mmCIF file of C-alpha atoms in Angstrom:
data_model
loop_
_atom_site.group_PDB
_atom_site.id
_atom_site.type_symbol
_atom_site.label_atom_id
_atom_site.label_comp_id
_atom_site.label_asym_id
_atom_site.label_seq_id
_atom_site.Cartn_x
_atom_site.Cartn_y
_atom_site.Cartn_z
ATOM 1 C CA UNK A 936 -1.085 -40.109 23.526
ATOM 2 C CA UNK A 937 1.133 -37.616 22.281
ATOM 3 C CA UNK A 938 3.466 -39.316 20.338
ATOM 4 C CA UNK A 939 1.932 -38.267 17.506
ATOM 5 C CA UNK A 940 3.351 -35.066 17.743
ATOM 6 C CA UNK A 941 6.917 -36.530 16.442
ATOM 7 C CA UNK A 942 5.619 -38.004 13.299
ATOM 8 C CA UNK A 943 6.818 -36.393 10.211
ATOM 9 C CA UNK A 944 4.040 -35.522 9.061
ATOM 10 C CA UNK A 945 3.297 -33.445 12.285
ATOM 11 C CA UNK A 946 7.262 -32.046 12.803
ATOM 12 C CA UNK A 947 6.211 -30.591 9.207
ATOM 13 C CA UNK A 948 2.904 -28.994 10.806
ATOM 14 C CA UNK A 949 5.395 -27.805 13.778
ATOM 15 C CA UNK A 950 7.756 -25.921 11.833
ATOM 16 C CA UNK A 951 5.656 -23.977 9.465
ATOM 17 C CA UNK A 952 3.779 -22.706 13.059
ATOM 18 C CA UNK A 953 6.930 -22.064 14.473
ATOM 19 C CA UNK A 954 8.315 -20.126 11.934
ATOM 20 C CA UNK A 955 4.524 -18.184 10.751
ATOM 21 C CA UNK A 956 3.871 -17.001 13.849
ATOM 22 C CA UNK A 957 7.027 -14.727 14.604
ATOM 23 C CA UNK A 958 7.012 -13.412 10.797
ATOM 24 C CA UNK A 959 3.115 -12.366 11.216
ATOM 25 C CA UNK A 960 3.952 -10.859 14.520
ATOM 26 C CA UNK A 961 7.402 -9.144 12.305
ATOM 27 C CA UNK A 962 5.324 -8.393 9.968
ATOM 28 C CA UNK A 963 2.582 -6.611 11.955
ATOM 29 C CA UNK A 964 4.935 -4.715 13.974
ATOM 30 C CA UNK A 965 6.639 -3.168 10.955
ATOM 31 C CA UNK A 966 3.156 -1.819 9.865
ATOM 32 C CA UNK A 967 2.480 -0.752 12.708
ATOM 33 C CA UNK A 968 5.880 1.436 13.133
ATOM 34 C CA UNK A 969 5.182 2.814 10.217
ATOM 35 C CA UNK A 970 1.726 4.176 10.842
ATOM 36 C CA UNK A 971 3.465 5.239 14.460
ATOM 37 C CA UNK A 972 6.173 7.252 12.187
ATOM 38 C CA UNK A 973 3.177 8.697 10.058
ATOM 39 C CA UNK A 974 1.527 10.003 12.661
ATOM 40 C CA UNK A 975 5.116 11.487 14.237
ATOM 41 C CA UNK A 976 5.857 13.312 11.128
ATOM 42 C CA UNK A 977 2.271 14.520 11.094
ATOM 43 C CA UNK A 978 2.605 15.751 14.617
ATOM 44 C CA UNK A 979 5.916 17.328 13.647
ATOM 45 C CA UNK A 980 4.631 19.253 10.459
ATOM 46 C CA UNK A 981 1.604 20.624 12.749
ATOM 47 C CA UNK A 982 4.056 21.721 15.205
ATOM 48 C CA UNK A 983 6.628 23.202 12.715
ATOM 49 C CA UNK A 984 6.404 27.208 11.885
ATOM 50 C CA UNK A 985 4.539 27.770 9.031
ATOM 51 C CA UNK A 986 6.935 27.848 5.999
ATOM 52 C CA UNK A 987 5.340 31.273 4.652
ATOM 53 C CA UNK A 988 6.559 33.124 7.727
ATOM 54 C CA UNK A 989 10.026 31.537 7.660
ATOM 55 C CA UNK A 990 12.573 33.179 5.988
ATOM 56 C CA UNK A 991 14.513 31.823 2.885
ATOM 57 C CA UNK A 992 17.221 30.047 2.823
ATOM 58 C CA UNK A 993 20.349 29.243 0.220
ATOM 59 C CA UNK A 994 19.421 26.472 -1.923
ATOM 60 C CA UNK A 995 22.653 24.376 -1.091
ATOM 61 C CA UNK A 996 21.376 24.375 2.579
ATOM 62 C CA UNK A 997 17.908 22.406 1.901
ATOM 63 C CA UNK A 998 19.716 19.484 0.046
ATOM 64 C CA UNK A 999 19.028 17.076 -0.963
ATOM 65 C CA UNK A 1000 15.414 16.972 -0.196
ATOM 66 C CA UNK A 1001 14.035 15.409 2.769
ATOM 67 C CA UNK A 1002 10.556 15.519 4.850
ATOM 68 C CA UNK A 1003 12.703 18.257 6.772
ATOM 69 C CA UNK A 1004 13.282 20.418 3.970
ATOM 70 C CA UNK A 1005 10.308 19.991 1.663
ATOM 71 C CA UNK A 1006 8.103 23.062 1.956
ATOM 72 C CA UNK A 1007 10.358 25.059 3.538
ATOM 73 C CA UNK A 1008 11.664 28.791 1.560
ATOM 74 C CA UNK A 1009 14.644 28.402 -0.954
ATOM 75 C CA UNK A 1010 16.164 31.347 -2.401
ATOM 76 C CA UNK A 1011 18.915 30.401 -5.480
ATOM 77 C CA UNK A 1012 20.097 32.670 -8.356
ATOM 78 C CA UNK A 1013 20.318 31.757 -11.924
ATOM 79 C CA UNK A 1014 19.449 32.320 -15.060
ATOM 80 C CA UNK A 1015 16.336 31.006 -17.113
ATOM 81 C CA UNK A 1016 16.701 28.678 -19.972
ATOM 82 C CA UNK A 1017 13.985 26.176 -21.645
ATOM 83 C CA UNK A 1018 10.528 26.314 -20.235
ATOM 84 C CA UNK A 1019 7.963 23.731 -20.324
ATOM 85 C CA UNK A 1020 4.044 23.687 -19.721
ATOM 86 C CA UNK A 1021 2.798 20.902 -17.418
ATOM 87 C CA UNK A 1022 -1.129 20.406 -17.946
ATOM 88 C CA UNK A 1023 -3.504 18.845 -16.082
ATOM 89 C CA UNK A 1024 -2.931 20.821 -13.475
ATOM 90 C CA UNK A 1025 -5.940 22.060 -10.857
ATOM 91 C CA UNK A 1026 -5.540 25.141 -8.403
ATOM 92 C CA UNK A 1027 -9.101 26.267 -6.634
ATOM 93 C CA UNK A 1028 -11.025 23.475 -8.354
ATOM 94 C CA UNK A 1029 -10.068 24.873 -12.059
ATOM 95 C CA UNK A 1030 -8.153 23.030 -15.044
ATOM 96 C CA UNK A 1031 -5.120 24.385 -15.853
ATOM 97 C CA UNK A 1032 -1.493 24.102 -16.200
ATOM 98 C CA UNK A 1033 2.198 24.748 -14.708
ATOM 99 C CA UNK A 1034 4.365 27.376 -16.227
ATOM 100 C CA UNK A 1035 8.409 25.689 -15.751
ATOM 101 C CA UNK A 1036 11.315 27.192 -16.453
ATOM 102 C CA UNK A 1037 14.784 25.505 -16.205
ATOM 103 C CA UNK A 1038 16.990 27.826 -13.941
ATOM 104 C CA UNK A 1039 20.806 27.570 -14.652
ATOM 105 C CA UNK A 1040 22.504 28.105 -11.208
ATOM 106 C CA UNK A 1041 25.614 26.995 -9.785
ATOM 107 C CA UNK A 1042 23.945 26.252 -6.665
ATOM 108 C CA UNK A 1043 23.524 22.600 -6.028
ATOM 109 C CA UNK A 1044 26.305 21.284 -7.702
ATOM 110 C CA UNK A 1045 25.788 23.583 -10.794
ATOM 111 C CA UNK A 1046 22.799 21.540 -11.487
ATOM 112 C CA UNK A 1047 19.616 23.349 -13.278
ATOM 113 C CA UNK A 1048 16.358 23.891 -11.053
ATOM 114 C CA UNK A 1049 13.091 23.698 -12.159
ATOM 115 C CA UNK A 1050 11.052 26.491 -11.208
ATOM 116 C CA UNK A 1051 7.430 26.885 -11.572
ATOM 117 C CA UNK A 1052 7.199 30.324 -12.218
ATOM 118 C CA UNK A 1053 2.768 29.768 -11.573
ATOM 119 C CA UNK A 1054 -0.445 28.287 -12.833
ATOM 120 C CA UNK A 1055 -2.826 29.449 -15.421
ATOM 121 C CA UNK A 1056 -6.238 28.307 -16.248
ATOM 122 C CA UNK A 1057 -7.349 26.667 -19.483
ATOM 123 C CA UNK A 1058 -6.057 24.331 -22.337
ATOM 124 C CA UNK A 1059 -2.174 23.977 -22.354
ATOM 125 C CA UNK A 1060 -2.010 23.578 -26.183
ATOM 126 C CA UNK A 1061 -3.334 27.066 -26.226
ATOM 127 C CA UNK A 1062 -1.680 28.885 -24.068
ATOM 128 C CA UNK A 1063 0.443 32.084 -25.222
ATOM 129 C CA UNK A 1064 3.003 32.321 -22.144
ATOM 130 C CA UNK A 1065 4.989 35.426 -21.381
ATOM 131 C CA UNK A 1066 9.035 34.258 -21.961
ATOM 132 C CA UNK A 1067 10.694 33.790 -18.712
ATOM 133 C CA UNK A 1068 12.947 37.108 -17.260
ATOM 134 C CA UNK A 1069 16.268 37.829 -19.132
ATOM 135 C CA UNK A 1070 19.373 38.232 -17.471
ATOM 136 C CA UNK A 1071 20.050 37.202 -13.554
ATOM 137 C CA UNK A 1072 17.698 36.521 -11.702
ATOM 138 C CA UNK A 1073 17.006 35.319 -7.665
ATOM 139 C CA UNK A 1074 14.027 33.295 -7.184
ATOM 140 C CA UNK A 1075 12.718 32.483 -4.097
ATOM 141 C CA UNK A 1076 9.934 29.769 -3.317
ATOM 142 C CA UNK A 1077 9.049 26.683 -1.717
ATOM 143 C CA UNK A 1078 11.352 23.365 -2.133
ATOM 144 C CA UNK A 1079 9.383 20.410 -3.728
ATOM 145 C CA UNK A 1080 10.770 17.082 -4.020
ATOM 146 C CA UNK A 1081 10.558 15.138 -7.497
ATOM 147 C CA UNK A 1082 7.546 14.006 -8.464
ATOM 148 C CA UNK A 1083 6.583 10.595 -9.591
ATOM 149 C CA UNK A 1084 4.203 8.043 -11.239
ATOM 150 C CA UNK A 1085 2.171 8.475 -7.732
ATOM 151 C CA UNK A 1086 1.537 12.602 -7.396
ATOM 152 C CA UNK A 1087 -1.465 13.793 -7.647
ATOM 153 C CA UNK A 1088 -1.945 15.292 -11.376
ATOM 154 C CA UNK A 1089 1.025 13.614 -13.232
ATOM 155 C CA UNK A 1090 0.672 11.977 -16.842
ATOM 156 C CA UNK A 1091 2.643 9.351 -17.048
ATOM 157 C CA UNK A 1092 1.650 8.229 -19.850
ATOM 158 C CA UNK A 1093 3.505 10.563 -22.161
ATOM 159 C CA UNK A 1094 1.954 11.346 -25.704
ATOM 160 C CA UNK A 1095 2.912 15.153 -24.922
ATOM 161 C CA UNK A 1096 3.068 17.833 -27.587
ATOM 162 C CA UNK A 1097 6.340 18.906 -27.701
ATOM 163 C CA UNK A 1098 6.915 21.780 -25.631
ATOM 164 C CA UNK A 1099 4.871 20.018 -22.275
ATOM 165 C CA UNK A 1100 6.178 17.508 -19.844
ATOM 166 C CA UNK A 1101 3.692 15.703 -17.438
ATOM 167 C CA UNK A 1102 5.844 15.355 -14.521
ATOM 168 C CA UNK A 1103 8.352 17.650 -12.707
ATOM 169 C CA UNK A 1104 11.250 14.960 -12.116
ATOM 170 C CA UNK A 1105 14.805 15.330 -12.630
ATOM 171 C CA UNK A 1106 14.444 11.402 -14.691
ATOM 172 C CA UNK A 1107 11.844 13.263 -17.064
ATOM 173 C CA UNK A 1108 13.504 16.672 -17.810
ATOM 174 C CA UNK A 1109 17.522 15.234 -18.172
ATOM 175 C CA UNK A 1110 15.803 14.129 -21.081
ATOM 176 C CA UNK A 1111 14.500 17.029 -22.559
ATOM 177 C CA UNK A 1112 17.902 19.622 -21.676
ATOM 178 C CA UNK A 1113 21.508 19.213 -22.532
ATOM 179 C CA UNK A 1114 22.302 19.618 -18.805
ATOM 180 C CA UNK A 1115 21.927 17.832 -15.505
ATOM 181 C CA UNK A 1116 18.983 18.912 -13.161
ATOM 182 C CA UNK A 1117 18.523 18.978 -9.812
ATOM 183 C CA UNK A 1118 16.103 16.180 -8.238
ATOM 184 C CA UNK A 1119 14.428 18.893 -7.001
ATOM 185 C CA UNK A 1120 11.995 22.010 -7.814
ATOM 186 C CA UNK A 1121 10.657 25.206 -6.289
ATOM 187 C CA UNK A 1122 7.585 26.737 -6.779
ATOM 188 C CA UNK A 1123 7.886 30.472 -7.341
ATOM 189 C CA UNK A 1124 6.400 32.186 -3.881
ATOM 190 C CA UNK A 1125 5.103 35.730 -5.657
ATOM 191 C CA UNK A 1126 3.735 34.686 -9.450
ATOM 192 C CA UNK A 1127 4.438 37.108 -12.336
ATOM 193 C CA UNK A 1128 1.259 38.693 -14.305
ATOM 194 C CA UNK A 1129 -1.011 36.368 -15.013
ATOM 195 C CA UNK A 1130 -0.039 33.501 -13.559
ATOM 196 C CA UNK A 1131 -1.199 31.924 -9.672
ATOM 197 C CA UNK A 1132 1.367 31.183 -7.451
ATOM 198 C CA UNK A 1133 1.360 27.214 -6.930
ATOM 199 C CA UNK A 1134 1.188 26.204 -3.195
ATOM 200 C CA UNK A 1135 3.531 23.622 -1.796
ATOM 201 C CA UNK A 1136 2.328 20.653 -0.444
ATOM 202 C CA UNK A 1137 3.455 18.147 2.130
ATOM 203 C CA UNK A 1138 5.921 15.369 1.087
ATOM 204 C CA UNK A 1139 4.763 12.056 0.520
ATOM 205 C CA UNK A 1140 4.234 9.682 3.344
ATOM 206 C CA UNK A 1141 4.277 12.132 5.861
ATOM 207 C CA UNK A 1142 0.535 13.598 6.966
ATOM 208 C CA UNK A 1143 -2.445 10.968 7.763
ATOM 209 C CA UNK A 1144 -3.464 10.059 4.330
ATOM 210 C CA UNK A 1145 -5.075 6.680 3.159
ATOM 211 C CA UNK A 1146 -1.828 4.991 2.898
ATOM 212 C CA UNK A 1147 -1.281 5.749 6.687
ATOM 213 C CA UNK A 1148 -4.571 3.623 7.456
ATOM 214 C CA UNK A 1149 -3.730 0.770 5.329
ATOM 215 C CA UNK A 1150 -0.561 0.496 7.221
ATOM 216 C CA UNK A 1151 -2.635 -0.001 10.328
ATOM 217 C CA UNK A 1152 -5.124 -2.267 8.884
ATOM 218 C CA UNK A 1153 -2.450 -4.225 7.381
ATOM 219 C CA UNK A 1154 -0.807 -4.771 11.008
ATOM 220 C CA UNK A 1155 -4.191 -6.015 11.917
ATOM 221 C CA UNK A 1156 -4.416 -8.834 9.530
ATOM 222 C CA UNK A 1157 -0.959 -9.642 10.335
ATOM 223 C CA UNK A 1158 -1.825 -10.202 13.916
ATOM 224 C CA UNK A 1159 -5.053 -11.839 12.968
ATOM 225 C CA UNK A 1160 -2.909 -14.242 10.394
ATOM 226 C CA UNK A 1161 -0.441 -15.165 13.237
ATOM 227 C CA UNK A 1162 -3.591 -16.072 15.961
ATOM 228 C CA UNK A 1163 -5.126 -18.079 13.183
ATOM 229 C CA UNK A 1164 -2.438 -19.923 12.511
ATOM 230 C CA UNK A 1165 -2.324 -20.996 16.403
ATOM 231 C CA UNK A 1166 -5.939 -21.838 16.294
ATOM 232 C CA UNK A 1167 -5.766 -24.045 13.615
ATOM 233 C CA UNK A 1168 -2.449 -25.911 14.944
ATOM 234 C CA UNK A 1169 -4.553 -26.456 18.893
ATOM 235 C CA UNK A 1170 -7.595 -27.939 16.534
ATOM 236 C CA UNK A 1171 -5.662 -30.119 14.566
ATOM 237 C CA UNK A 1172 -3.531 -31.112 17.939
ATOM 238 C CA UNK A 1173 -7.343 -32.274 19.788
ATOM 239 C CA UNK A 1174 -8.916 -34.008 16.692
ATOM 240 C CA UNK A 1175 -5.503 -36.081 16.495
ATOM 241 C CA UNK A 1176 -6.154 -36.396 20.157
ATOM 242 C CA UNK A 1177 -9.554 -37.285 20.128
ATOM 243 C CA UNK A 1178 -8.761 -40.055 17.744
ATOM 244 C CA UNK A 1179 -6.296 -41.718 20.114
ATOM 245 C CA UNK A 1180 -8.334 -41.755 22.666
ATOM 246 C CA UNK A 1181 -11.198 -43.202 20.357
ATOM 247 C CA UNK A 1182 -9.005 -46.060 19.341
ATOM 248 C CA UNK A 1183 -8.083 -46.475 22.670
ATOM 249 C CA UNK A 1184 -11.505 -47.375 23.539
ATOM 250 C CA UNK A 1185 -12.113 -49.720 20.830
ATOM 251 C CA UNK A 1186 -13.968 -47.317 19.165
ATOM 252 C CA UNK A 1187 -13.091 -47.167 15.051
ATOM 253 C CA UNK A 1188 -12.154 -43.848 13.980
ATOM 254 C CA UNK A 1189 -14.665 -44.462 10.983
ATOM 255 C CA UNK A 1190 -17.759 -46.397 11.203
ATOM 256 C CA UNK A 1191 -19.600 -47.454 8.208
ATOM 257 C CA UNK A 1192 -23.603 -46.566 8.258
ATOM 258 C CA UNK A 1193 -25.913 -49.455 7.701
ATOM 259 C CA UNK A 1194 -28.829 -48.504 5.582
ATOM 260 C CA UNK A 1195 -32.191 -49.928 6.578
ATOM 261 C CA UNK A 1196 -34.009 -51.777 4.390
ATOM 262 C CA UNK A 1197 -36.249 -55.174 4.004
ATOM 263 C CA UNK A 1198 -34.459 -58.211 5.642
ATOM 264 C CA UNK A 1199 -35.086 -61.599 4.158
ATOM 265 C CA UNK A 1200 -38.574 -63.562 5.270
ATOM 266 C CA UNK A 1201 -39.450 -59.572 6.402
ATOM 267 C CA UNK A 1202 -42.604 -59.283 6.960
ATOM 268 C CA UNK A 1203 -45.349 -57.601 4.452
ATOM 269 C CA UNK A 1204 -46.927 -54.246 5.827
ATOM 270 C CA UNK A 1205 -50.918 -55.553 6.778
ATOM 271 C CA UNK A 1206 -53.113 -56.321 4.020
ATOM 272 C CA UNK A 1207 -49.646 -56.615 0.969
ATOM 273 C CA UNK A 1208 -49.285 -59.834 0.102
ATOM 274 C CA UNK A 1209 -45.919 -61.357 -0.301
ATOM 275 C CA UNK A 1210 -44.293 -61.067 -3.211
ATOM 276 C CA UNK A 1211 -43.338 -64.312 -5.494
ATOM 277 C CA UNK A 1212 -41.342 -66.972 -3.793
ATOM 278 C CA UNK A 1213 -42.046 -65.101 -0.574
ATOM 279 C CA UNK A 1214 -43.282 -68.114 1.726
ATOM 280 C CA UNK A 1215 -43.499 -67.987 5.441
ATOM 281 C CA UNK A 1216 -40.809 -70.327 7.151
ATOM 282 C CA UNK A 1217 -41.941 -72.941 8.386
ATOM 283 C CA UNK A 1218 -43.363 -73.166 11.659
ATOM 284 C CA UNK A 1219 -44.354 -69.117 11.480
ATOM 285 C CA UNK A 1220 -47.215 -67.723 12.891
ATOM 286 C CA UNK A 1221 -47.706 -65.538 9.624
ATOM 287 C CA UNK A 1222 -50.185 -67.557 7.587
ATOM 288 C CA UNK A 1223 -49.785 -67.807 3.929
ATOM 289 C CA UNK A 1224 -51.749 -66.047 2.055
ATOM 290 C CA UNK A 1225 -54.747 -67.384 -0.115
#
């Protein structure tokens, strides 16, 4: 009865299940490990000291970036050299903009450092910024990663005035200085007159954010995917089954449905008379009509 399992047409059917079931069940444990690491980095920023009350550290010690280092006090010296205005920029629900300024430092490589000296409110095309500090400086604020296309606030979509950038990323400024820069930025801890110190925030994919939950609701579909595809293999397995046993029994696997209708020499609902060329066979008890 079960020989039907070795057709080809059914070793087909057996190796797609064979093979979608372990990648949905691959696939659903790799989301799920990565919501598990998620919430294990989340667990380990809560439990780390805050990064205010730590106390700095050389720049060349905190690279390159990682979800260990980002956040944590950097102190490098330098000197200033272009600076840059990055709009679109909110602090304490207000529009605004960064105030960056390229750092030449021999620290890390003898790369240049962004450094975002603070934020000020209003319109970046009309902003009259104080120049950065002459002469050697040591800076000391929080270590950022790069941003990208993804960071909260970043134009990617250039169309800049000149003098403005819309993302703080080594890619964007190597383009705009005749040096190399660090894939990396701090932002300043104590802001100079005027300006709001800019508060660091937590690296990407490590706190409990939306993309955390999709990973788990992802590794739900997965599993759902891989017990659907079992389900549908055990109903095609009994309707193949069912069949054999139907034949088995003389029973055709598809029956044609006779239609009712008027049989010849039928006879006329009471008081209808027959219709032309209708006559009563012979020898019927239905009398013709007169």
């Amino acid at each position: 009865m079960y020989r039907f399992l070795l057709t080809p047409r059914w070793w087909g059917i057996n190796v797609f299940v064979v093979l979608a079931i372990p990648f949905c069940i691959f696939m659903g444990s790799w989301q799920l490990g990565r919501f598990e690491d998620r919430v294990d980095s989340h667990r380990s920023a809560e439990a780390a000291p805050d990064p205010a009350k730590q106390s700095a550290v050389a720049l060349d010690e905190l690279l390159p970036v990682s979800t260990e280092t980002s956040g944590k006090p950097a102190k490098v010296s330098g000197r200033y050299g272009e600076q840059f205005l990055v709009p679109g920029r909110t602090l304490d629900e207000k529009q605004g903009y960064y105030v960056l300024a390229m750092l030449r430092t021999s620290a890390g490589g003898g790369k240049a450092l962004p450094v975002v000296r603070g934020w000020a409110a209003g319109d970046a095309r009309k902003a009259t910024v104080p120049p950065a500090p002459a002469g050697e400086v040591t800076v000391t604020g929080a270590l950022q990663a790069s941003e990208n296309s993804q960071t909260d606030g970043v134009n990617a979509s250039g169309g800049l005035p000149e003098g403005q950038v819309g993302m703080i990323s080594s890619a964007t400024l190597v383009n705009l200085v005749p040096y190399p820069v660090q894939d990396a930025w701090i932002t300043q801890s104590a802001a100079e007159s005027g300006l709001k110190p800019v508060p660091a925030v937590a690296p990407q994919g490590s706190g409990l954010d939306l993309k955390a939950f999709q990973n788990l609701g992802y590794t739900g579909e997965w599993f759902v995917f891989a017990g659907f595809v079992l389900f549908m293999w055990f109903r095609l397995m009994r309707r193949e089954v069912e069949a054999a046993r139907d034949l088995e029994l003389g029973i055709p696997v598809t029956e044609a449905v006779a239609v009712p209708g008027p049989a010849s020499g039928a006879v006329p609902a009471s008081g209808e008379a027959p219709a032309s060329g209708d006559v009563p066979a012979e020898g019927s008890d239905v009398p013709a009509a007169k």
